Structures are given as structure tokens and as C-alpha cells.
Short mmCIF file of C-alpha atoms and ligand atoms in Angstrom, two decimals:
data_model
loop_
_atom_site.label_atom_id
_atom_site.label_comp_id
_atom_site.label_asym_id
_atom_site.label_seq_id
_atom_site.Cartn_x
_atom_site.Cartn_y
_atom_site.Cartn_z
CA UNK A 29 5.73 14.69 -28.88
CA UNK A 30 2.16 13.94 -29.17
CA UNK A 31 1.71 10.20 -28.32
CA UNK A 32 4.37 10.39 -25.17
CA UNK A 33 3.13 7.43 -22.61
CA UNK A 34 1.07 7.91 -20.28
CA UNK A 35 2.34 5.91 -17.06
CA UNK A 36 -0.37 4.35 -14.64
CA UNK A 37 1.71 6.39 -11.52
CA UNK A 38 4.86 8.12 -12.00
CA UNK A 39 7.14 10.33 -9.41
CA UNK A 40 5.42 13.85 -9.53
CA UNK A 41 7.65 16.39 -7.71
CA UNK A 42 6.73 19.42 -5.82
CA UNK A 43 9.81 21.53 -6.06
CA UNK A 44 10.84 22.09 -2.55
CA UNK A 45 12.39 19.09 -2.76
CA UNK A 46 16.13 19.48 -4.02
CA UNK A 47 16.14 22.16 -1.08
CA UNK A 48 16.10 19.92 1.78
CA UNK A 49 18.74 17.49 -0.31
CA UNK A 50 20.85 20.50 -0.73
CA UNK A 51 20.56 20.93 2.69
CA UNK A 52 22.06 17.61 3.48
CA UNK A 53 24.85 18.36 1.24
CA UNK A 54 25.64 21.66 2.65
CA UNK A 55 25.63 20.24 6.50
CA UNK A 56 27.30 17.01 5.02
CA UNK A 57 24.60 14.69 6.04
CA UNK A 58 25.19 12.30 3.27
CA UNK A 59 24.53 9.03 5.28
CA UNK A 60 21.79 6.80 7.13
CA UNK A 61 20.58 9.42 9.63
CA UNK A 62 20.44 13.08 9.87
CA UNK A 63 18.07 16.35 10.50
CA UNK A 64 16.16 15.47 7.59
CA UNK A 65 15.22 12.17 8.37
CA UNK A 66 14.41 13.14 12.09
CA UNK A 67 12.31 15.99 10.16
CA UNK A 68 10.52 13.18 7.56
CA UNK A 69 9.37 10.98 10.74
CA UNK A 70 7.84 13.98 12.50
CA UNK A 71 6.30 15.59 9.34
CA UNK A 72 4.58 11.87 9.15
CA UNK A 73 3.95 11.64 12.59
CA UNK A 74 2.01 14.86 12.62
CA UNK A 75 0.37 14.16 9.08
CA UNK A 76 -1.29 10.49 10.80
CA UNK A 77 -2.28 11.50 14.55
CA UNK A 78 -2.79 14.98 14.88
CA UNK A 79 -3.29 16.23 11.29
CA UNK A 80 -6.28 18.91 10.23
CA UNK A 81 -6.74 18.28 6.40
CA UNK A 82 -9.36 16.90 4.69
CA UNK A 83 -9.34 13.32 5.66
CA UNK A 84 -9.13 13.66 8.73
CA UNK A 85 -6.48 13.33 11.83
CA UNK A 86 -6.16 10.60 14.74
CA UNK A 87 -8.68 10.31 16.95
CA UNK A 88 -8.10 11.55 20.43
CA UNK A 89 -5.97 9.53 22.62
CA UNK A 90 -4.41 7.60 19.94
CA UNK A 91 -0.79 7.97 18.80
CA UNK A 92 2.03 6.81 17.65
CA UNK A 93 5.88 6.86 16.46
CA UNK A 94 7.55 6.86 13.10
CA UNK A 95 10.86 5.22 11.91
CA UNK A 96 11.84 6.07 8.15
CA UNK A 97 13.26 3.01 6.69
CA UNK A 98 14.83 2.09 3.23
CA UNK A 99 11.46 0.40 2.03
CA UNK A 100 8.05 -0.81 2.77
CA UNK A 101 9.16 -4.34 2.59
CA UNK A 102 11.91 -3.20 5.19
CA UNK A 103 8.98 -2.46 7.72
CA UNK A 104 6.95 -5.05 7.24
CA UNK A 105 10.03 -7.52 7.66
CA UNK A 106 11.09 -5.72 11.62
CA UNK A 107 7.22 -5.84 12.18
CA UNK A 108 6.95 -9.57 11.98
CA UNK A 109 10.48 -10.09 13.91
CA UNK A 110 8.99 -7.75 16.84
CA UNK A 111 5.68 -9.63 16.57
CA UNK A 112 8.00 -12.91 17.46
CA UNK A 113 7.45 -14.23 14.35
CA UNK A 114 9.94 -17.26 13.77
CA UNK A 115 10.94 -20.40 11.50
CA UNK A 116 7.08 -22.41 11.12
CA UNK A 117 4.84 -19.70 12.31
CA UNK A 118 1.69 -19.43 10.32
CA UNK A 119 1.00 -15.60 9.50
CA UNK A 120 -2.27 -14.57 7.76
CA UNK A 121 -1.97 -12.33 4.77
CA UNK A 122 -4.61 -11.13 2.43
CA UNK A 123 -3.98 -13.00 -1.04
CA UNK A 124 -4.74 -9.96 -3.53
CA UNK A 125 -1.64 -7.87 -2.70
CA UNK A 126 1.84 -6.98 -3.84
CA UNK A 127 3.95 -9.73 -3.61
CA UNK A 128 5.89 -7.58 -0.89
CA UNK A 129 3.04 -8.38 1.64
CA UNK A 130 3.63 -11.57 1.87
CA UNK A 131 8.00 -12.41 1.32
CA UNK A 132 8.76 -10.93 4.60
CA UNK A 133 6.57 -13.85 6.11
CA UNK A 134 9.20 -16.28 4.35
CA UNK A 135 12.19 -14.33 4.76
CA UNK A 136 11.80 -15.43 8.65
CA UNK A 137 11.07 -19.02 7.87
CA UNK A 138 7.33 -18.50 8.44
CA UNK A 139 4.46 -19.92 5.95
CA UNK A 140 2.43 -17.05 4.94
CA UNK A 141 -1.74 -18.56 5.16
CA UNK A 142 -3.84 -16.54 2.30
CA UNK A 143 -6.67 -14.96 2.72
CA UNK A 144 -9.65 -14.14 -0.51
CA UNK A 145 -10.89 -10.39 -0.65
CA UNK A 146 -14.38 -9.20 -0.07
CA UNK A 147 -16.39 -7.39 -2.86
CA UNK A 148 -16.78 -3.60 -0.84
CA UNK A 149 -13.42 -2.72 -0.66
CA UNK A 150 -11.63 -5.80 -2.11
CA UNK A 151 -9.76 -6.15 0.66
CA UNK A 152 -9.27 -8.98 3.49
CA UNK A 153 -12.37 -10.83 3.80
CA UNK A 154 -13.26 -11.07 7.91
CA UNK A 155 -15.32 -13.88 7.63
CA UNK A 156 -13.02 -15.51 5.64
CA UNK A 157 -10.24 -14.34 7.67
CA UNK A 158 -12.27 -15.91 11.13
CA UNK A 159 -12.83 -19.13 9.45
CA UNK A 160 -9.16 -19.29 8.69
CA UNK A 161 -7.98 -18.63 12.28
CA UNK A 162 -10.74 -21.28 13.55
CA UNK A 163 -9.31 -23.54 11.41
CA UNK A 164 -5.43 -23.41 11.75
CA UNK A 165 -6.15 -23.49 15.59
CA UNK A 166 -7.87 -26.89 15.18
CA UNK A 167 -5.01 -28.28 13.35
CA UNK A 168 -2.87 -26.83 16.22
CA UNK A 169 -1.46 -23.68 15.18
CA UNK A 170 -2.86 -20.39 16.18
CA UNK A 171 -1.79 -17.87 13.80
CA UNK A 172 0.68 -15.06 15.10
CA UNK A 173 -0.04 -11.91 13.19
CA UNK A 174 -2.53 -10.99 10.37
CA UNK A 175 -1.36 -8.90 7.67
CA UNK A 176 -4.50 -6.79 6.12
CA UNK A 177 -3.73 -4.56 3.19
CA UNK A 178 -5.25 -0.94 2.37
CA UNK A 179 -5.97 -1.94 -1.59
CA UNK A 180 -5.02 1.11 -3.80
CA UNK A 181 -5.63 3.39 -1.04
CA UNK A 182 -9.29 2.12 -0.34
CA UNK A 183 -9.61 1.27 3.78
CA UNK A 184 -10.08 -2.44 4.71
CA UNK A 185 -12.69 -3.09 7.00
CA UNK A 186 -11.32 -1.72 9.92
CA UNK A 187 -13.61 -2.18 12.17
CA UNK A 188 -14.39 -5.86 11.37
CA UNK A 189 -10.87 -7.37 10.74
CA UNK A 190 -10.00 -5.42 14.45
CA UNK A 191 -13.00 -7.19 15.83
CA UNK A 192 -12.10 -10.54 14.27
CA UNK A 193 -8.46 -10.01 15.97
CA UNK A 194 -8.85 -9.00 19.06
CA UNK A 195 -11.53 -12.21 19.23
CA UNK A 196 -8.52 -14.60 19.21
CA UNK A 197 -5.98 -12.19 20.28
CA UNK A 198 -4.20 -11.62 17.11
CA UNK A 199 -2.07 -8.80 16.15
CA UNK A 200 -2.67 -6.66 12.97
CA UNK A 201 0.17 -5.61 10.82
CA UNK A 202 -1.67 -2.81 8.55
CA UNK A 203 0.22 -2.55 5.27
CA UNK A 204 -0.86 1.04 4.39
CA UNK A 205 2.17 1.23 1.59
CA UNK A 206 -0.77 2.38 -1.13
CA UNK A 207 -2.58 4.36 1.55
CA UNK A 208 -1.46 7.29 2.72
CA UNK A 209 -3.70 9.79 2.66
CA UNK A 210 -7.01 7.76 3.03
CA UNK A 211 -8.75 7.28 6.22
CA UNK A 212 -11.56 5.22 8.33
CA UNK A 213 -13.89 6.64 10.25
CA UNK A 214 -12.10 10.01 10.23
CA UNK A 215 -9.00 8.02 11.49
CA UNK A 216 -5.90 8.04 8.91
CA UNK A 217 -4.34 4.72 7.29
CA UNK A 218 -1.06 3.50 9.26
CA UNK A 219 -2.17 4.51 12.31
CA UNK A 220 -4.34 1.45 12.51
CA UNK A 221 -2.35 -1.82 13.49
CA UNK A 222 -0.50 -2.93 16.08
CA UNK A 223 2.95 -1.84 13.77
CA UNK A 224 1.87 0.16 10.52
CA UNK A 225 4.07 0.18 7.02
CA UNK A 226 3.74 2.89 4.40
CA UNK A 227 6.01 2.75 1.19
CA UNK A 228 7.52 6.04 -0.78
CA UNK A 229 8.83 4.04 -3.50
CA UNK A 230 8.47 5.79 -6.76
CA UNK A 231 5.08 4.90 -7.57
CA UNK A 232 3.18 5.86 -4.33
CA UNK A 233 1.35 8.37 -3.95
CA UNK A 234 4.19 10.70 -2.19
CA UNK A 235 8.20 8.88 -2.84
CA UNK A 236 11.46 9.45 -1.78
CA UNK A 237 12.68 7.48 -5.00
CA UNK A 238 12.58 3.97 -2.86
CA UNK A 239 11.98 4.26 1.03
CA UNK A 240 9.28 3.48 3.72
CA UNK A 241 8.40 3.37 7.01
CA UNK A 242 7.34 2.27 10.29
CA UNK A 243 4.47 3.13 12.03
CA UNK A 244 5.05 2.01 16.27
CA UNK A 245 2.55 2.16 18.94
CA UNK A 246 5.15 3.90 21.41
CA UNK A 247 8.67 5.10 21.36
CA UNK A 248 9.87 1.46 23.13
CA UNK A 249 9.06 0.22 20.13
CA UNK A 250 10.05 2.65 18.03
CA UNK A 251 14.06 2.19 19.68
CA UNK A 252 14.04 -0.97 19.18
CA UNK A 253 12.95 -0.66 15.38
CA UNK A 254 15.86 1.71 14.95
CA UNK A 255 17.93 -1.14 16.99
CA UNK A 256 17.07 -3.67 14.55
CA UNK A 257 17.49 -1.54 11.33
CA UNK A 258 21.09 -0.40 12.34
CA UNK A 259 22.53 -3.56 12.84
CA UNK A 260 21.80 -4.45 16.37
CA UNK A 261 24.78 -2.48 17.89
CA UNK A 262 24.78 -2.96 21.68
CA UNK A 263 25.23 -0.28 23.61
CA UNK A 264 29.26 -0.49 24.03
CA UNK A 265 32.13 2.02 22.74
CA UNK A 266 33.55 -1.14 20.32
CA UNK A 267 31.11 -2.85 17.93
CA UNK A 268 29.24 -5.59 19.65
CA UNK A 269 26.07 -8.00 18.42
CA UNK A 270 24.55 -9.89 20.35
CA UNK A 271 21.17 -10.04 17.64
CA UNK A 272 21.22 -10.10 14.04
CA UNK A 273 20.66 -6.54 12.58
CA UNK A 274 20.18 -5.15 9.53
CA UNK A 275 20.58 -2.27 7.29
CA UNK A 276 17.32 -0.68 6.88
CA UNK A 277 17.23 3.29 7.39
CA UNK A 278 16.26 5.48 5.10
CA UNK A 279 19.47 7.87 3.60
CA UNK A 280 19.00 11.67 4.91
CA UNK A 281 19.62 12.55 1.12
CA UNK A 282 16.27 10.23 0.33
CA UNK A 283 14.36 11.71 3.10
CA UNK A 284 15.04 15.67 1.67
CA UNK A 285 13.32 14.04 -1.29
CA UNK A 286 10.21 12.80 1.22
CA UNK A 287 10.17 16.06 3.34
CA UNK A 288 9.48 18.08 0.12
CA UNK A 289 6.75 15.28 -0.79
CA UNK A 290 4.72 15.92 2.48
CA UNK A 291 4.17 19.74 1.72
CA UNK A 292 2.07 18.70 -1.45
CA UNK A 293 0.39 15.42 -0.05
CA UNK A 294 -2.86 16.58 0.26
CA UNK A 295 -2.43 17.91 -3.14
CA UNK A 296 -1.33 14.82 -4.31
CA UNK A 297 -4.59 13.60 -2.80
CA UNK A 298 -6.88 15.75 -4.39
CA UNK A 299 -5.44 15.16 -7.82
CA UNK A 300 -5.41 11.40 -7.18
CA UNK A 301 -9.38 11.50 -6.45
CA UNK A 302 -9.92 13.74 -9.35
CA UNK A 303 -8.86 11.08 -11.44
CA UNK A 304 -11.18 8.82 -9.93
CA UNK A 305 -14.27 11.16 -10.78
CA UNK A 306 -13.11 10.98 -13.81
CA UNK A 307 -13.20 7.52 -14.95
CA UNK A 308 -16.64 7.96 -13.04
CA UNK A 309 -17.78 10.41 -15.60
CA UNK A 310 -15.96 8.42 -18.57
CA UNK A 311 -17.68 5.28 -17.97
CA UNK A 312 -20.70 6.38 -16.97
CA UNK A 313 -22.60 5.79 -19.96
CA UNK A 314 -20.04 2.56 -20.82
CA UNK A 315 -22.54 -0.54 -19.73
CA UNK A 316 -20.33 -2.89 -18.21
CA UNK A 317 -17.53 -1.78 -16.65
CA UNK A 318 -17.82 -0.44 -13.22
CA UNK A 319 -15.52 1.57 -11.17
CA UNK A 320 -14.71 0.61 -7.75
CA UNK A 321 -15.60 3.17 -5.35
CA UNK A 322 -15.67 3.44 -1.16
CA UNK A 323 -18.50 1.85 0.18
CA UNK A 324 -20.12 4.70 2.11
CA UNK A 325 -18.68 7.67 3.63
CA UNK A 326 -16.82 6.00 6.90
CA UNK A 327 -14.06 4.93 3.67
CA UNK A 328 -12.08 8.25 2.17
CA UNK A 329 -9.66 7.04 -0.19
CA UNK A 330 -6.19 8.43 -1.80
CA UNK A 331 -7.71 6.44 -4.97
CA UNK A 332 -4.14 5.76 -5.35
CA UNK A 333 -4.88 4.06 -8.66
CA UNK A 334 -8.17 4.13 -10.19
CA UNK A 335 -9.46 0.67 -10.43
CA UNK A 336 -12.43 -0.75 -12.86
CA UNK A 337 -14.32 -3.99 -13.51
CA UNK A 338 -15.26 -4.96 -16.89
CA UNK A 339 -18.11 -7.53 -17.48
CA UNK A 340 -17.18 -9.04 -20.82
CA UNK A 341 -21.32 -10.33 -20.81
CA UNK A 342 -22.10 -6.89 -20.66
CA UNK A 343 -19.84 -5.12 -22.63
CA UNK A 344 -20.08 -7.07 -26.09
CA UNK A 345 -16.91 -8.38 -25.97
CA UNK A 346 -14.43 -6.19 -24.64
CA UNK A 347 -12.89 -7.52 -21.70
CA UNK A 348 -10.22 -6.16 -19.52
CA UNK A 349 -7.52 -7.64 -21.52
CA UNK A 350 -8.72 -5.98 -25.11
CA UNK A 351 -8.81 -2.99 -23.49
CA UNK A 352 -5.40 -2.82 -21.84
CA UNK A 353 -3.72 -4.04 -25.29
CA UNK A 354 -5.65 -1.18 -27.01
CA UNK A 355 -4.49 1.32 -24.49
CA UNK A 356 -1.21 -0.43 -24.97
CA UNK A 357 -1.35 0.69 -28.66
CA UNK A 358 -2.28 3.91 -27.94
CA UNK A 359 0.56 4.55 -25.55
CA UNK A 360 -1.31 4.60 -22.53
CA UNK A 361 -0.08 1.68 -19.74
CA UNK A 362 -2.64 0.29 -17.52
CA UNK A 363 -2.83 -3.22 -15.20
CA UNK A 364 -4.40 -6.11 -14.41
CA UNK A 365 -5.18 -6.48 -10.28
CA UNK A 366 -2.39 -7.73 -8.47
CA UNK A 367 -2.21 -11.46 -9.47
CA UNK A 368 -3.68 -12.68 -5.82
CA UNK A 369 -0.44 -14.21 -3.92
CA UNK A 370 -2.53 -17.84 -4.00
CA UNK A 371 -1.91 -18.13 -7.66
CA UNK A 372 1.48 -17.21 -7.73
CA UNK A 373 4.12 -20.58 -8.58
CA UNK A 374 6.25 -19.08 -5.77
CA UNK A 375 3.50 -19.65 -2.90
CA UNK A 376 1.34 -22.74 -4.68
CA UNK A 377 2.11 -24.98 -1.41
CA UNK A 378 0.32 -21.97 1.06
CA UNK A 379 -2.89 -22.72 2.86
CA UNK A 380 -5.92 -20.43 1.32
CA UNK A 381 -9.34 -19.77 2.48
CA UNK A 382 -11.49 -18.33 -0.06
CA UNK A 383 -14.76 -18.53 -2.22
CA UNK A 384 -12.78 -17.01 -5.43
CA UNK A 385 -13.56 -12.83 -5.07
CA UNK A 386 -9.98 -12.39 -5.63
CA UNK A 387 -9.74 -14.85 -8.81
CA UNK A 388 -12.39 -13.26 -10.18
CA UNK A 389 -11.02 -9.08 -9.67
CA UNK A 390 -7.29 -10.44 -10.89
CA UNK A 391 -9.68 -11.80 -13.83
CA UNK A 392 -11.45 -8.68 -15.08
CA UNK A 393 -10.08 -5.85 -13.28
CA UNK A 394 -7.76 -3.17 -14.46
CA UNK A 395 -5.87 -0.43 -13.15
CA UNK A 396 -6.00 2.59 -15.02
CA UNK A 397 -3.50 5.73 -15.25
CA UNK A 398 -3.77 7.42 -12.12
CA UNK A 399 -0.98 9.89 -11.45
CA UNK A 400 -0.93 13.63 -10.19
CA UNK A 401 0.59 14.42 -12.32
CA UNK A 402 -1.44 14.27 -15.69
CA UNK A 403 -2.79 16.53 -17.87
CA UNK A 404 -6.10 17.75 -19.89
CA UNK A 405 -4.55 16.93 -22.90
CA UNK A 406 -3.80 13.02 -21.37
CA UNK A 407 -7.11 12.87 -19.88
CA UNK A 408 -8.51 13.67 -23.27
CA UNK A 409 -6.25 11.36 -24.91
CA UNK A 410 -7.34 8.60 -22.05
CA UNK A 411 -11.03 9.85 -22.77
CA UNK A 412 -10.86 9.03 -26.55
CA UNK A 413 -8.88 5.77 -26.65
CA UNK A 414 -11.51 3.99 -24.01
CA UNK A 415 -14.56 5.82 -26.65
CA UNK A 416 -12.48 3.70 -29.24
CA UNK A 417 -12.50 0.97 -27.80
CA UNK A 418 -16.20 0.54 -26.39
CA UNK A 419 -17.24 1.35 -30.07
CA UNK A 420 -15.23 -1.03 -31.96
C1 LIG B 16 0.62 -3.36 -0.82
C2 LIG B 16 2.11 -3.15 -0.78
N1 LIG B 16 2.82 -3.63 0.25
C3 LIG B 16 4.13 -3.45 0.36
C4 LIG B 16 4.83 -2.74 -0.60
C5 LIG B 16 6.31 -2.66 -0.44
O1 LIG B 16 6.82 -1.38 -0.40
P1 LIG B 16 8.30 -1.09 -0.92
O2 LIG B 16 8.27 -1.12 -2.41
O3 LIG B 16 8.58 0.29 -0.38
O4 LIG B 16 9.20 -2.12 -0.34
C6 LIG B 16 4.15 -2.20 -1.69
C7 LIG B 16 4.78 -1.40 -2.75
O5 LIG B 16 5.74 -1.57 -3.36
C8 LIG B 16 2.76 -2.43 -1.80
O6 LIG B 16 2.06 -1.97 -2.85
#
């Protein structure tokens, strides 16, 4: 068919895959645990501290420990419990994120305290985010845990948001679900925080069909992550609790799936920023719309999804929501910004410190198709609908 859609991110196999599941099958691994998720974690492990590919590797002296989970939301609910978060704990969370950032906070009780984007990488805003923390403090909380997001694979400012935390002694939970791949200062996304979550669900940039993970400072923490995501089992030959556990690996089957992914991730990359030069090229001569790019070169990013900015003053008309119904029409899916987690009904009694950067992106920005995965002939067919539109 000629007019099949064109999804913004879809699954994009590399073929080793079914291998390692077979393997599982053949050894009868078919549960929570196994050689290939022991595999998974290393592969990861290796890929974010001592890695040699083009983005970069960890930077001496740092590293770190991987547990494979059953989801990003997984991780970033055992960081929070390990960071002591409990019932009326204020946790700072950048407001223009999946709505995954941020339900872990309440899951525990805790209020989640938003925080507006900057305009360089439209991520957590560190003045913002220091004017929140001086604030809660004076009305007698002190905040226990920041979560800062990696925004369609483009680095938050590390360097700032670190310096802003370690100021009032605040530990960073780095949500690197969109980001693997990028990197800061030559340093890769998730190895960052004090705990670091990545996310394979099927839309990421690598997936084990739904599945994430942990990234620990040590292998202390690292045990007790496992502790926590098997259901707290003491150590005794007859089942004993005396913590609430959960269910949270990731399946071995899953993590054949995410063992194949990692041979092709740089790949994956590549294609990924290829996309992104070009809806550079595509909208170059578009007045208008803008495409968000890195700041300078400390920022490499996966360019997990492409993301542009239309400027309806500027375009005659078109804003982003005419031209995500006409790609609509044409077949071709494409998004508004993450609705920022302040505007959301579920969260409309949270605390929020902004000046309205993240308002204004959910406004007029638009995520375009991004995957691996497509073609010439879907570029071209991207090409002409966005011509189309700009000349109507
Ligand atoms: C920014 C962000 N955080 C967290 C998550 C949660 O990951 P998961 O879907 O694996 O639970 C996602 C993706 O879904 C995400 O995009």
C-alpha cells in the first residue's frame, strides 16, 4: 500500500533478537531472571561507563551498576523508596515530561512540586529549580529528591541542575527513559544521578516490548534494588517479609529481545539523528518553524524524536495544530509536547514554579516522525505533505 502510516517511533528490530529468546526457550529460562537478563545489565553497563562509540563513554573513575526491571516507571518508583521518600515528602520534578515522571512521586504518598523548562534544551530550568528549593525550605520543607528529565534525548543541564543540588544537598534522580544514547560532556545519559532510569518500552529508541532499568551508584545499591523488585524475600529457606516488595524484574524472554537491541544501538542512533538533519534541511527555507537542536557541542543527542516550533505570526497561519491534522490526513502521526504535568486535572493542586516556557512549547511544538526505521520513500512522503501544507 502506498499511503501506509507513518508512526512518530515504532519497534525497529535488528534480527539477532529471536536468537537470544530462543535461547531462553532452549535452556528453559522462561521466568524473572536468567543468563539473558544478567547479559542485558552488563551489555548496558558497558554501553554507559566504559563504552568507545561515538558519543562517548564514562569518564574515568565513574561507574556504576545496572538492574533490568519491568519498566521505566518501575525504576523510578525503587529510586524514590531508596531515596527515603515517604507519605508528605515534597519531590521536585520537571513539569514538561511524561506523566510517568511524576506518578511514582504519588504512588508513595509524596506531592510531586513542578518545575517550568528552560528554552536551550527545554528541560528543568536551574534557576527555576533553586528558587523552588529556597522556597519550600522557607515554608519548612526541604525537598528530598529532584527528578530532571533528558527531553527526547536532548541532555539537561547537567552541570547546572548538579550544581544547584549539591548547593542544598539534594539528590538527582536522572530520568534518561528517552535518552539513551546521548551524552554530556562526553559523559553518557543514566550515568548521571544519584539512581538513573532508562525505559525500553516499545517506543524508545532500543525496546524489549515494555521493560526498563536501573542505573545504581554501587552494587549495595544495586542488591537492594533487586531486594525490593523481588518481593523483599529475607534471606531464610521459607518465605519471609519483613518490607513490602514488589514485582518488578524484567522476564529473561524480554531481555533476549533487549540484548539483540544493544548490538544495533548506535545504529539506532545514527538513524535517529539523520532524521533530525532532515527536518533541518526540510524546514530550512520554511520561515517560522524552528527545529530544536543541542545548544553547543558539550549536548550529543539520540534526537529520539525530532521536535519543532512553529510561530503561527510567522508562518501565515499555520500553526502546530493545522499542521498535525494535515499530516493526520495524509497518514503521517505526529504530537504535540508532552502536555507539562502542571496542566494536567490529575496534578492541578501541585506547587509550580515557572515563568510559562513550558506552556508555551506544549502550545506550538510538535513532534514529528522520528523512527529508525523509515524509509526514502516516507521521508519523501513526509517531505511533500509539510511543502503542502506551508503553501496552502
Ligand atoms: C520521560 C519518561 N519517563 C519515564 C517513562 C516511563 O518508562 P516506562 O514506559 O518504561 O515505564 C517514559 C516512557 O514511557 C518517559 O518518556
Amino acid at each position: 500500500m502506498s499511503n501506509e502510516k507513518i508512526w512518530l517511533s515504532s519497534p525497529h528490530m535488528g534480527g539477532k533478537e529471536q536468537e537470544f529468546i530462543n535461547e531462553a526457550f532452549k535452556q528453559n529460562w522462561v521466568a524473572p531472571l536468567g543468563p539473558n537478563v544478567n547479559g542485558f545489565e552488563e551489555d548496558i553497563k558497558k554501553y554507559l561507563f566504559n563504552d568507545s562509540s561515538p558519543s562517548g563513554g564514562g569518564r574515568e573513575g565513574d561507574s556504576g551498576e545496572v538492574v533490568a526491571l519491568s519498566s521505566g516507571t518501575a525504576a523510578l518508583h525503587l529510586a524514590l523508596i531508596q531515596l527515603g521518600v515517604e507519605r508528605g515528602d515534597e519531590v521536585l520534578c520537571q513539569s514538561m515530561t511524561f506523566a510517568a515522571s511524576a506518578n511514582p512521586i504519588v504512588y508513595l504518598g509524596a506531592i510531586p512540586v513542578f518545575i517550568d523548562s528552560e528554552e536551550e534544551t527545554l528541560n528543568i530550568c536551574p534557576e527555576e529549580l533553586e528558587r523552588a528549593i529556597e522556597d519550600r525550605i522557607a515554608k519548612g520543607k526541604k525537598p528530598k529528591a529532584i527528578i530532571a528529565v533528558h527531553l527526547y534525548g536532548t541532555p539537561y543541564k547537567v552541570d547546572e541542575v548538579n550544581q544547584v543540588a549539591s548547593t542544598y544537598g539534594i539528590p538527582v534522580i536522572e530520568d534518561s527513559a528517552e535518552a539513551l544514547g546521548s551524552s554530556y560532556k562526553g559523559q553518557k545519559c543514566g550515568s548521571f544521578g544519584e539512581f538513573s532510569i532508562l525505559s525500553f518500552n516499545g517506543n524508545k529508541i532500543i525496546t524489549t516490548s515494555g521493560g526498563g532499568a536501573l542505573v545504581t551508584k554501587n552494587q549495595k545499591a544495586k542488591e537492594r534494588t533487586i531486594f525490593l523488585a523481588t518481593q523483599a524475600r529475607d534471606a531464610a529457606p521459607h518465605y519471609q517479609h519483613s518490607e513490602i516488595g514488589y514485582n518488578y524484574r524484567l522476564s529473561n524472554v524480554s531481555a533476549g529481545i533487549g540484548r539483540g537491541q544493544m548490538l544495533v544501538l548506535d545504529d539506532r542512533v545514527a538513524a535517529r539523528r539523520a532524521m533530525h538533519e532532515f527536518y533541518v534541511d526540510l524546514f530550512n527555507d520554511i520561515e517560522g518553524v524552528e527545529v530544536h537542536s543541542v545548544p553547543d557541542n558539550d549536548y550529543f543527542s539520540n534526537h529520539w524524536l525530532s521536535v519543532i516550533r512553529v510561530n503561527e505570526k510567522q508562518t501565515g497561519g499555520i500553526n502546530r495544530e493545522k499542521l498535525r491534522l494535515f499530516l493526520e490526513e495524509n497518514n503521517i502521526e505526529s504530537r504535540p509536547l508532552w502536555k507539562p504535568m502542571h496542566m494536567q486535572p490529575v496534578f492541578k493542586d501541585s506547587p509550580y514554579y515557572g515563568k510559562g516556557v513550558a506552556e508555551a512549547l506544549f502550545e506550538n511544538g510538535l513532534c514529528l516522525p522520528s523512527g529508525s526505521n523509515l524509509s526514502d520513500k516516507d521521508r519523501d512522503r513526509i517531505s511533500r505533505a509539510v511543502m503542502e501544507c506551508f503553501k496552502k
